[in-house]
mmCIF file of C-alpha atoms and ligand atoms in Angstrom:
data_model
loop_
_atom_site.group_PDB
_atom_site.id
_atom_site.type_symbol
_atom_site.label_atom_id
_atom_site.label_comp_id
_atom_site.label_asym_id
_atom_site.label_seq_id
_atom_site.Cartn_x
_atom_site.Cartn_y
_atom_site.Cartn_z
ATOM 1 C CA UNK X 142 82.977 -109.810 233.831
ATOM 2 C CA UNK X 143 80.721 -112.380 232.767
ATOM 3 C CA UNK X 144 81.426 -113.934 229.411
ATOM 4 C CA UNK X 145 78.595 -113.824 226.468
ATOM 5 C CA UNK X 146 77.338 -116.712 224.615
ATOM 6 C CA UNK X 147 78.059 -118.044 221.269
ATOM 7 C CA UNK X 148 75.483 -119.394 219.246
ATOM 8 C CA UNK X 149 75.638 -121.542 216.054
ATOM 9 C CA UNK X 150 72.342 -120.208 213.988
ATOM 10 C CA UNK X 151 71.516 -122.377 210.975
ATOM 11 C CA UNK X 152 69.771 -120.453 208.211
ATOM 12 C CA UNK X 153 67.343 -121.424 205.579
ATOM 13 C CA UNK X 154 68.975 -123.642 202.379
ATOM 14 C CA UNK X 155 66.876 -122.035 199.559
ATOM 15 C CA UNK X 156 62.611 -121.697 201.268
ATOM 16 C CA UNK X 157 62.916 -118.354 203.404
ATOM 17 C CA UNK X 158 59.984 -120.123 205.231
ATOM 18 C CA UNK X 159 62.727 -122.323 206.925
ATOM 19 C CA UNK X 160 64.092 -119.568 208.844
ATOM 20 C CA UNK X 161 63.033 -120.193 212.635
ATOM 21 C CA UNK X 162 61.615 -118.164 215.320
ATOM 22 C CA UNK X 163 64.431 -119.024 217.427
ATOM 23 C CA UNK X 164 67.083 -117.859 214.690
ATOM 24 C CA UNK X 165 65.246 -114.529 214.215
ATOM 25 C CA UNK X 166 64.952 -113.831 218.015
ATOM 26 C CA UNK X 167 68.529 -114.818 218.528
ATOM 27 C CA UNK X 168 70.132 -112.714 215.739
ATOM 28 C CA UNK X 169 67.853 -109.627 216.704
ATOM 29 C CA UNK X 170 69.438 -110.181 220.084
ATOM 30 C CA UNK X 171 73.239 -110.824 219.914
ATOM 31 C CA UNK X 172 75.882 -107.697 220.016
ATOM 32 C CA UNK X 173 77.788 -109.263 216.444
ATOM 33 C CA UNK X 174 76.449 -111.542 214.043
ATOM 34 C CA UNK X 175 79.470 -113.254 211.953
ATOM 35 C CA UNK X 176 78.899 -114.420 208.672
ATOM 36 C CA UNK X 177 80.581 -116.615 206.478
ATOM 37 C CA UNK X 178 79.922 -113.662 203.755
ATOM 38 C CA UNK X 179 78.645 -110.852 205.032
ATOM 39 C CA UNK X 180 77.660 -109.339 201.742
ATOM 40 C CA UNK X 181 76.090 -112.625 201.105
ATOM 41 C CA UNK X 182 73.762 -112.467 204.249
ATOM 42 C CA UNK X 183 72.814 -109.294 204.162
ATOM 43 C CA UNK X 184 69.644 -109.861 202.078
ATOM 44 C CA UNK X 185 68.744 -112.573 204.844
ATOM 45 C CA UNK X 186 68.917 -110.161 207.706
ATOM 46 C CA UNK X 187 67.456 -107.956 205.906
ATOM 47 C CA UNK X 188 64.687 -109.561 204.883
ATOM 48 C CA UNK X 189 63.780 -110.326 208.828
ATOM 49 C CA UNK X 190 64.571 -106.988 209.878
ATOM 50 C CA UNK X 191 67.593 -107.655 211.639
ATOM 51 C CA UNK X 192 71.015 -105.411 211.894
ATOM 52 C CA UNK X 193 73.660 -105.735 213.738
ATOM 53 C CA UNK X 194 77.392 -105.276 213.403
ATOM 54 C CA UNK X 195 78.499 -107.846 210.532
ATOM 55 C CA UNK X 196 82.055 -109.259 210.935
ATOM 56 C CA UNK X 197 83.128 -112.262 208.083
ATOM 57 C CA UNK X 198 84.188 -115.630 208.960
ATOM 58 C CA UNK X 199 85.333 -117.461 206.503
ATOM 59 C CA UNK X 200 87.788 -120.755 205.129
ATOM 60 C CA UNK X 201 90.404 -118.045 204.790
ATOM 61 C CA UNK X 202 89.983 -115.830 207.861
ATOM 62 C CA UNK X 203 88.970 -118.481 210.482
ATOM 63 C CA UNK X 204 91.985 -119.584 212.653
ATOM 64 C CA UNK X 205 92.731 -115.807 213.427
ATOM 65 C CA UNK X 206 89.657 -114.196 213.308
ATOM 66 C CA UNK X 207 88.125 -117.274 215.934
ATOM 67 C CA UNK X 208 90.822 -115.890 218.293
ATOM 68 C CA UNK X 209 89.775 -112.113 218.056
ATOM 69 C CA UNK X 210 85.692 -113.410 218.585
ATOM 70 C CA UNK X 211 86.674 -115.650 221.529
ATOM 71 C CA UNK X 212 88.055 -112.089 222.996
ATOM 72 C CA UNK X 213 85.243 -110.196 222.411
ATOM 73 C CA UNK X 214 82.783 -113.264 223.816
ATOM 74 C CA UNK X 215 85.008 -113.127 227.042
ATOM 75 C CA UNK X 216 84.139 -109.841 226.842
ATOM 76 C CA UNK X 217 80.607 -110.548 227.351
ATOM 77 C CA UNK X 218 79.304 -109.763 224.233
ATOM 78 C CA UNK X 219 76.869 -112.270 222.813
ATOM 79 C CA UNK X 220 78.106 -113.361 219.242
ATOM 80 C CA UNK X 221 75.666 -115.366 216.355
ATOM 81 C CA UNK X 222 77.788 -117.537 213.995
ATOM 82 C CA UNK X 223 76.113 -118.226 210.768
ATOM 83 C CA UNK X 224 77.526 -119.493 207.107
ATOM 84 C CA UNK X 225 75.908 -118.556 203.780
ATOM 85 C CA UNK X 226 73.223 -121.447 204.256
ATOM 86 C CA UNK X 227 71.988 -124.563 206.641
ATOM 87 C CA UNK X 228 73.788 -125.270 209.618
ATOM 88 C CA UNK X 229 76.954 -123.344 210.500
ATOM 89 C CA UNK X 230 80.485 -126.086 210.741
ATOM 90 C CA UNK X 231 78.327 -128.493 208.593
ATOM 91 C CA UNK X 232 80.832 -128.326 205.365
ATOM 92 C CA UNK X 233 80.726 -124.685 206.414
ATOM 93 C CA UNK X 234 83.731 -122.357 208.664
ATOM 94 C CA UNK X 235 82.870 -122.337 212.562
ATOM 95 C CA UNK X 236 84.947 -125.176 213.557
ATOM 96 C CA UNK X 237 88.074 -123.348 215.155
ATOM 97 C CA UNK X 238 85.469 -121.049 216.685
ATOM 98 C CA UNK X 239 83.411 -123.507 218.358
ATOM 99 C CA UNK X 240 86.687 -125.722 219.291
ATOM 100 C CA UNK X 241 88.098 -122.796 221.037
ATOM 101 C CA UNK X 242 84.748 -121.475 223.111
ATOM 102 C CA UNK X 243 84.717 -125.136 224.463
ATOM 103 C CA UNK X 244 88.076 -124.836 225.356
ATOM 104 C CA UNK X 245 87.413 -121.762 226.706
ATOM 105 C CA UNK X 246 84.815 -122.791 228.694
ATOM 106 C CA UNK X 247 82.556 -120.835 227.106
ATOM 107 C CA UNK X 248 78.675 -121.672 226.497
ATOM 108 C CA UNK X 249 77.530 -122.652 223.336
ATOM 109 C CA UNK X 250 74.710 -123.215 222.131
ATOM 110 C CA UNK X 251 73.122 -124.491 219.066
ATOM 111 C CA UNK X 252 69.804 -122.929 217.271
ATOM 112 C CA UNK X 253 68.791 -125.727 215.074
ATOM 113 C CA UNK X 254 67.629 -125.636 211.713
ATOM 114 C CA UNK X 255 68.148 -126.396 207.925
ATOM 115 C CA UNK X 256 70.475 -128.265 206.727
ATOM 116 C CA UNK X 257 71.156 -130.132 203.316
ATOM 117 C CA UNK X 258 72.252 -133.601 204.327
ATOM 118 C CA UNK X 259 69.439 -134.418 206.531
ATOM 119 C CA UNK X 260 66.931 -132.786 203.872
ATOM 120 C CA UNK X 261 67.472 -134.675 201.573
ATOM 121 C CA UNK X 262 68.695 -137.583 203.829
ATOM 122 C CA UNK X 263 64.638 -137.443 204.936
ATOM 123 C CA UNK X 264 62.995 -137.773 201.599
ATOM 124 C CA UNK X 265 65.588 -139.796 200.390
ATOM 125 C CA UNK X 266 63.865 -143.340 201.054
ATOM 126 C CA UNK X 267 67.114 -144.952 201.570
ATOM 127 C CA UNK X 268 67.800 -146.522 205.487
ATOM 128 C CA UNK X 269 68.411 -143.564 207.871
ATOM 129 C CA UNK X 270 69.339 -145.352 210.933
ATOM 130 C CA UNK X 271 72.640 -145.174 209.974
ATOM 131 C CA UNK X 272 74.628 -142.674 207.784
ATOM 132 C CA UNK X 273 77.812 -141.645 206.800
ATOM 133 C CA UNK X 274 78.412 -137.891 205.610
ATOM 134 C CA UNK X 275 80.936 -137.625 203.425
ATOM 135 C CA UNK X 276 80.774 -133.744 202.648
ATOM 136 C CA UNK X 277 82.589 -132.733 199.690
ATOM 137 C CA UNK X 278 84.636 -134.957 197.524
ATOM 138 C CA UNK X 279 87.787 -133.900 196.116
ATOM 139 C CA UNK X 280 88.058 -131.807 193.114
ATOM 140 C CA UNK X 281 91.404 -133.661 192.078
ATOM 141 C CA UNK X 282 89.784 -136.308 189.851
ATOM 142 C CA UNK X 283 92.213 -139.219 191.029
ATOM 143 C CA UNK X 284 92.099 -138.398 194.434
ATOM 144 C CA UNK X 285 88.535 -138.480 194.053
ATOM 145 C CA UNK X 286 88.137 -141.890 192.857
ATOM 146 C CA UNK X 287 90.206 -143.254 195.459
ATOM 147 C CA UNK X 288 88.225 -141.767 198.133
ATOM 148 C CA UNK X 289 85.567 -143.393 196.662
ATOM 149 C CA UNK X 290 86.925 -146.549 196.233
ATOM 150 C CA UNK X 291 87.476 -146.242 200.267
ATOM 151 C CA UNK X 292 84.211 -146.638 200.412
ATOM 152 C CA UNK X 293 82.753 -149.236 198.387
ATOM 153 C CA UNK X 294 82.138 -151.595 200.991
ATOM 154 C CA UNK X 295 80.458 -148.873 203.722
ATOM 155 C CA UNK X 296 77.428 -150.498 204.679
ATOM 156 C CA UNK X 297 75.345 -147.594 205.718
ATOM 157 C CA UNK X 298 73.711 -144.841 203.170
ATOM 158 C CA UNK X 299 76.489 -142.439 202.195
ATOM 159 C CA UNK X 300 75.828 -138.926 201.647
ATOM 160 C CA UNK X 301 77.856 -136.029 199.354
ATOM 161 C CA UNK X 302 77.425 -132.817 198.913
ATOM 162 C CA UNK X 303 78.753 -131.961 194.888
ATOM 163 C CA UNK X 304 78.378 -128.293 192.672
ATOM 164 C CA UNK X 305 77.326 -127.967 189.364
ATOM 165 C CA UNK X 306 80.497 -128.235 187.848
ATOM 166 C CA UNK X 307 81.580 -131.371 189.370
ATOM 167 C CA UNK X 308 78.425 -133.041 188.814
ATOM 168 C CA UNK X 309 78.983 -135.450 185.781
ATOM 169 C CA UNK X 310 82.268 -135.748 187.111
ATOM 170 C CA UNK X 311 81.292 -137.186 190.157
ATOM 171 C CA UNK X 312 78.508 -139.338 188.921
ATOM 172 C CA UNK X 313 80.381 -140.824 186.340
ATOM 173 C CA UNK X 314 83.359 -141.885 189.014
ATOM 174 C CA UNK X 315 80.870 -143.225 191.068
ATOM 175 C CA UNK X 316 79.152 -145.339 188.607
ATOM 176 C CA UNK X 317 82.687 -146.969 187.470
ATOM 177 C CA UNK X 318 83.526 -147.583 191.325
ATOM 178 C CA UNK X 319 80.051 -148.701 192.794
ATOM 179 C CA UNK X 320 78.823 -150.015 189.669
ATOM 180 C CA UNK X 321 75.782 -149.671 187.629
ATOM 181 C CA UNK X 322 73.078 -151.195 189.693
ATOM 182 C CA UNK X 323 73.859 -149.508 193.034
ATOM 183 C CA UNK X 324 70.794 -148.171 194.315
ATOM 184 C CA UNK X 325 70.881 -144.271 194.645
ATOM 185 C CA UNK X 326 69.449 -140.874 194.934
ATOM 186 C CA UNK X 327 69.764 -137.024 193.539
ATOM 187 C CA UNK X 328 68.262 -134.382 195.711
ATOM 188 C CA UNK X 329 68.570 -131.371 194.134
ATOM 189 C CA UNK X 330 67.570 -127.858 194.575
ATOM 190 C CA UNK X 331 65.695 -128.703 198.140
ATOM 191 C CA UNK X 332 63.201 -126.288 199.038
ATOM 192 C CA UNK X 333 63.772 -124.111 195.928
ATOM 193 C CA UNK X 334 61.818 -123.443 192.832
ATOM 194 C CA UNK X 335 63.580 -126.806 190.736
ATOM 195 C CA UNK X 336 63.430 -129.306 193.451
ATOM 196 C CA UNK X 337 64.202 -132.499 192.002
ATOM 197 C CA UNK X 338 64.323 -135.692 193.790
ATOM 198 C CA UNK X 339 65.356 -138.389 191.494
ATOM 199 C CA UNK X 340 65.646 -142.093 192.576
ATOM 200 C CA UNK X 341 67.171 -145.033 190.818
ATOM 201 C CA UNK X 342 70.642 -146.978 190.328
ATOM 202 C CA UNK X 343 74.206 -144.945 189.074
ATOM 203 C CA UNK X 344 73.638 -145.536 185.802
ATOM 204 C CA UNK X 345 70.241 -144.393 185.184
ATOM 205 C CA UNK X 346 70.704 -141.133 187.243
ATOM 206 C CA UNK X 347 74.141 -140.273 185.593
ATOM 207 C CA UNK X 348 71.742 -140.651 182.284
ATOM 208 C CA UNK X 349 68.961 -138.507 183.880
ATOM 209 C CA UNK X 350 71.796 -135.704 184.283
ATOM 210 C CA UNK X 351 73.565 -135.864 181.229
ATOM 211 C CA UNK X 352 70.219 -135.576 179.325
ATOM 212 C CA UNK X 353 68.758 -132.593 180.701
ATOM 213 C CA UNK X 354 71.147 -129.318 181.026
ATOM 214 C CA UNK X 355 68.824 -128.072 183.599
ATOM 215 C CA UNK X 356 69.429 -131.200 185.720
ATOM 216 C CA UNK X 357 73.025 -129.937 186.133
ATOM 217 C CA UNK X 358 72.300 -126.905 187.560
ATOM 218 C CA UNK X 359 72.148 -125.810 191.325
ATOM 219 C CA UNK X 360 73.069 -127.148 194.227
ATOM 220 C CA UNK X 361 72.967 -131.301 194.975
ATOM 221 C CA UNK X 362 72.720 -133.644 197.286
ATOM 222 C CA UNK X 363 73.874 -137.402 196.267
ATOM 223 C CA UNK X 364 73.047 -140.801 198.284
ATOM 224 C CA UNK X 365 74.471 -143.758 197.530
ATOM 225 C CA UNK X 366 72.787 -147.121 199.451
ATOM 226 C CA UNK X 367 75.222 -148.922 201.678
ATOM 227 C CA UNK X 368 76.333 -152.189 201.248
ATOM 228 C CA UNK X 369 73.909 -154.332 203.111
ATOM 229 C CA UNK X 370 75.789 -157.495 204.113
ATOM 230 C CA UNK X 371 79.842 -158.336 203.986
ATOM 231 C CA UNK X 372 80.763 -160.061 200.688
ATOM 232 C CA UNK X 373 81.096 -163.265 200.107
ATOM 233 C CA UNK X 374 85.211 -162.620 198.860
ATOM 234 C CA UNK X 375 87.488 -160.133 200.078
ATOM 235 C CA UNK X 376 87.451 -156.919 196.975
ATOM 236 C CA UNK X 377 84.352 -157.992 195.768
ATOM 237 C CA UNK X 378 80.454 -156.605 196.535
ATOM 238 C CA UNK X 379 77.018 -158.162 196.830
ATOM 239 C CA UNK X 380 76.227 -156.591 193.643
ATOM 240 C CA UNK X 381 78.840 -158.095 191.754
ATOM 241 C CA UNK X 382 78.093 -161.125 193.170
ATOM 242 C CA UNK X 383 74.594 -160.779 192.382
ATOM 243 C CA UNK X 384 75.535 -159.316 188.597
ATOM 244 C CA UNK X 385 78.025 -162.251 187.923
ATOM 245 C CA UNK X 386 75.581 -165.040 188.785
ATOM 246 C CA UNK X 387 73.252 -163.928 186.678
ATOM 247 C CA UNK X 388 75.431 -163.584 184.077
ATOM 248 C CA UNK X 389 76.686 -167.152 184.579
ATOM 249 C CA UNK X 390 73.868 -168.351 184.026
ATOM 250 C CA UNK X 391 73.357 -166.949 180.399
ATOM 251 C CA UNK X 392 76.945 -166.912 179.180
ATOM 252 C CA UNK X 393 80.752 -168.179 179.042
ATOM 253 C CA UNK X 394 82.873 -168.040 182.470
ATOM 254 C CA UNK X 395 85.193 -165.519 180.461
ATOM 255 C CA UNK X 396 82.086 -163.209 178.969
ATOM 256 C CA UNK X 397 80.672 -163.012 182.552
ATOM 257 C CA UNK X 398 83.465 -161.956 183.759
ATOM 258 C CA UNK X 399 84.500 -159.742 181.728
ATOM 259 C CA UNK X 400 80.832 -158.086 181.493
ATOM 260 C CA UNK X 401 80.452 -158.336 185.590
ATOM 261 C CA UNK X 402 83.712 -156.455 185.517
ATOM 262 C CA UNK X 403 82.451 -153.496 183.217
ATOM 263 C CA UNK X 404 78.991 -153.173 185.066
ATOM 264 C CA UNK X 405 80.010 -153.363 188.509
ATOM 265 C CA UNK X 406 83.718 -151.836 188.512
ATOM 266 C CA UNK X 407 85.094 -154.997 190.526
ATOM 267 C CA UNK X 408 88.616 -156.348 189.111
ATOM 268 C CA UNK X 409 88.462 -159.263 186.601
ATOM 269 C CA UNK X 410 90.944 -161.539 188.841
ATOM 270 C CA UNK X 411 88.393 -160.840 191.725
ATOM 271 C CA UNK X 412 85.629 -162.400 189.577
ATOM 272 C CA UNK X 413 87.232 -164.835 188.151
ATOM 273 C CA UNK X 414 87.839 -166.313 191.396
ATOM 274 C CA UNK X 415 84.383 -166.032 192.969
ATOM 275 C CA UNK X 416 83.351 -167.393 189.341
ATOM 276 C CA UNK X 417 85.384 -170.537 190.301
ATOM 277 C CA UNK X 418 84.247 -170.896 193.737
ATOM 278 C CA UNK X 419 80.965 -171.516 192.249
ATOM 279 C CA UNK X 420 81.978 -174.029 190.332
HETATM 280 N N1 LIG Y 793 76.012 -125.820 205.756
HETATM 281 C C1 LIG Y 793 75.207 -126.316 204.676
HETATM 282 C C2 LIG Y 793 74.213 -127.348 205.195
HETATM 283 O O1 LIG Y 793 73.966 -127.378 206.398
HETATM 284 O O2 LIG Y 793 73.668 -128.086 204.407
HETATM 285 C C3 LIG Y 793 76.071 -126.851 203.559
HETATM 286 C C4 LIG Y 793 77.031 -125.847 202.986
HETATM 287 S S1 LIG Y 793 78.001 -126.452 201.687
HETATM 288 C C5 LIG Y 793 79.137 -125.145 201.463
HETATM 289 C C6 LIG Y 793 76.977 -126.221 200.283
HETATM 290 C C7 LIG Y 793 76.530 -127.555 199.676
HETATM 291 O O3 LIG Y 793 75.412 -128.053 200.385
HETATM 292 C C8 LIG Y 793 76.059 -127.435 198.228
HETATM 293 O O4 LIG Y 793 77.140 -127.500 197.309
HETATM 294 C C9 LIG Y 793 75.160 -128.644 198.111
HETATM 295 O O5 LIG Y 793 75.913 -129.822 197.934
HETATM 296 C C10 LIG Y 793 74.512 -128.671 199.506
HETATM 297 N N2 LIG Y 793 73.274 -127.857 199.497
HETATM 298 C C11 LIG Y 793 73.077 -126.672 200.083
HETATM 299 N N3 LIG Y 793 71.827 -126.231 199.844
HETATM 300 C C12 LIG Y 793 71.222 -127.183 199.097
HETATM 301 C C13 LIG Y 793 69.931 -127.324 198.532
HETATM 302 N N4 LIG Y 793 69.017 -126.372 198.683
HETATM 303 N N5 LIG Y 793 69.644 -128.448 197.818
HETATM 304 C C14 LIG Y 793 70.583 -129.406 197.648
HETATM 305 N N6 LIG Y 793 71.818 -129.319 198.160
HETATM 306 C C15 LIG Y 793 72.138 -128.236 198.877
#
């Protein structure tokens, strides 16, 4: 028996526009289409005329299920993996799937499309020729904060994905751990009615968000600008470098520091130090 083919089918992320030829012709042609929600999808499928038998794949169901849809691929029944939008696996189920067809042997193959991250990556204007996606923060608040403390130093453009809820949240952690002048973006929305793509450093688009209730609806997108170069002291950043000296100039050793400190989230004992080596 010759086994069927799995394919990973990414799906529009708001604009039904973004749906591809290839996705439509490969969904109107596999035996099962599984769905991270299949109630979910439905309007989708609809929508392009497509139905087929529906199975759910989801956080909850995945290391099982995958075993059952490997079966039926070996089978030789052609399966279409999609989530509830953008690219299957991308902060979406389908990994255990996909792990076990390759172990399998099985063919897989991707039919590219949507997807968030490189969205709003695109319009983003900060570098793209190196990234790091991040997906999801934690929801635990301390946890949180120390994954992004992890990451203070990265020196390529960061990407998150964050929900409504967790928006203010998240921006406000951010600004206390990569400090008020980090460069950064909000992409909001993409390809929906409310797009919003809002530039500028932590502080000003935390203030952007907490003004405007409409601002903290949707779906979002954050970037966060790497750190360009390697500091000049171990703990501390080019900002706070940058932030310190200038304050330096204008004040006392111990008011610099202790203002460098607020803005840019870098301990006192840190400054201090660099402070001195300037001396
Ligand atoms: N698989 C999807 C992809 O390829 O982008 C991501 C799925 S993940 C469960 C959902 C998250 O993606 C949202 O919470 C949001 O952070 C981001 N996202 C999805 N659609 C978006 C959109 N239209 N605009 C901005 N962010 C979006």
């Amino acid at each position: 028996m010759k086994p069927g083919i799995l394919y990973i089918v990414a799906t529009p992320i708001g604009h039904l526009g973004d749906m591809t030829a290839r996705a439509i012709e490969t969904l109107r042609a596999v035996d099962i289409i599984a769905a991270e929600d299949t109630r979910h999808s439905q309007p989708l499928l609809r929508h392009f005329g497509i139905q087929k038998p529906l199975v759910s794949l989801h956080e909850h169901n995945e290391r099982e299920k995958s075993i059952d849809l490997i079966e039926e691929i070996k089978q030789g029944k052609n399966l279409a993996l999609i989530s509830d939008a953008g690219t299957p696996l991308i902060s979406d189920p389908g990994y255990h799937l996909v792990r076990l067809a390759t172990r399998a042997d099985l063919q897989v193959v991707p039919i590219p499309g949507p997807s968030a991250l490189i969205a709003a990556l695109s319009v983003s204007g900060l570098p793209t020729d190196r990234f790091q996606f991040e997906g999801f923060l934690s929801a635990k608040a301390s946890e949180r904060r120390r994954q992004l403390e992890d990451l203070v130093n990265a020196n390529r453009t960061l990407v998150f994905y964050e929900s409504p809820h967790r928006i203010i949240a998240t921006l406000t952690d951010m600004l206390t751990v990569f400090g008020s002048v980090r460069e950064a973006v909000i992409a909001r929305e993409l390809t929906k009615a409310f797009e919003t793509v809002q530039h500028g450093n932590l502080e000003r688009l935390l203030r952007f968000v907490e003004d405007s209730p409409n601002q903290q609806r949707g779906e979002f997108v954050i970037l966060i600008a790497g750190m360009p170069e390697k500091p000049s002291h171990p703990g501390l950043s080019l900002e706070a470098e940058r932030v310190l000296k200038i304050l330096l100039s204008a004040l006392s050793h111990k008011e610099a520091v202790s203002l460098a400190a607020k803005i840019t989230g870098v301990r006192k004992q840190i400054l201090y130090d660099y402070a001195l080596s300037l001396k």
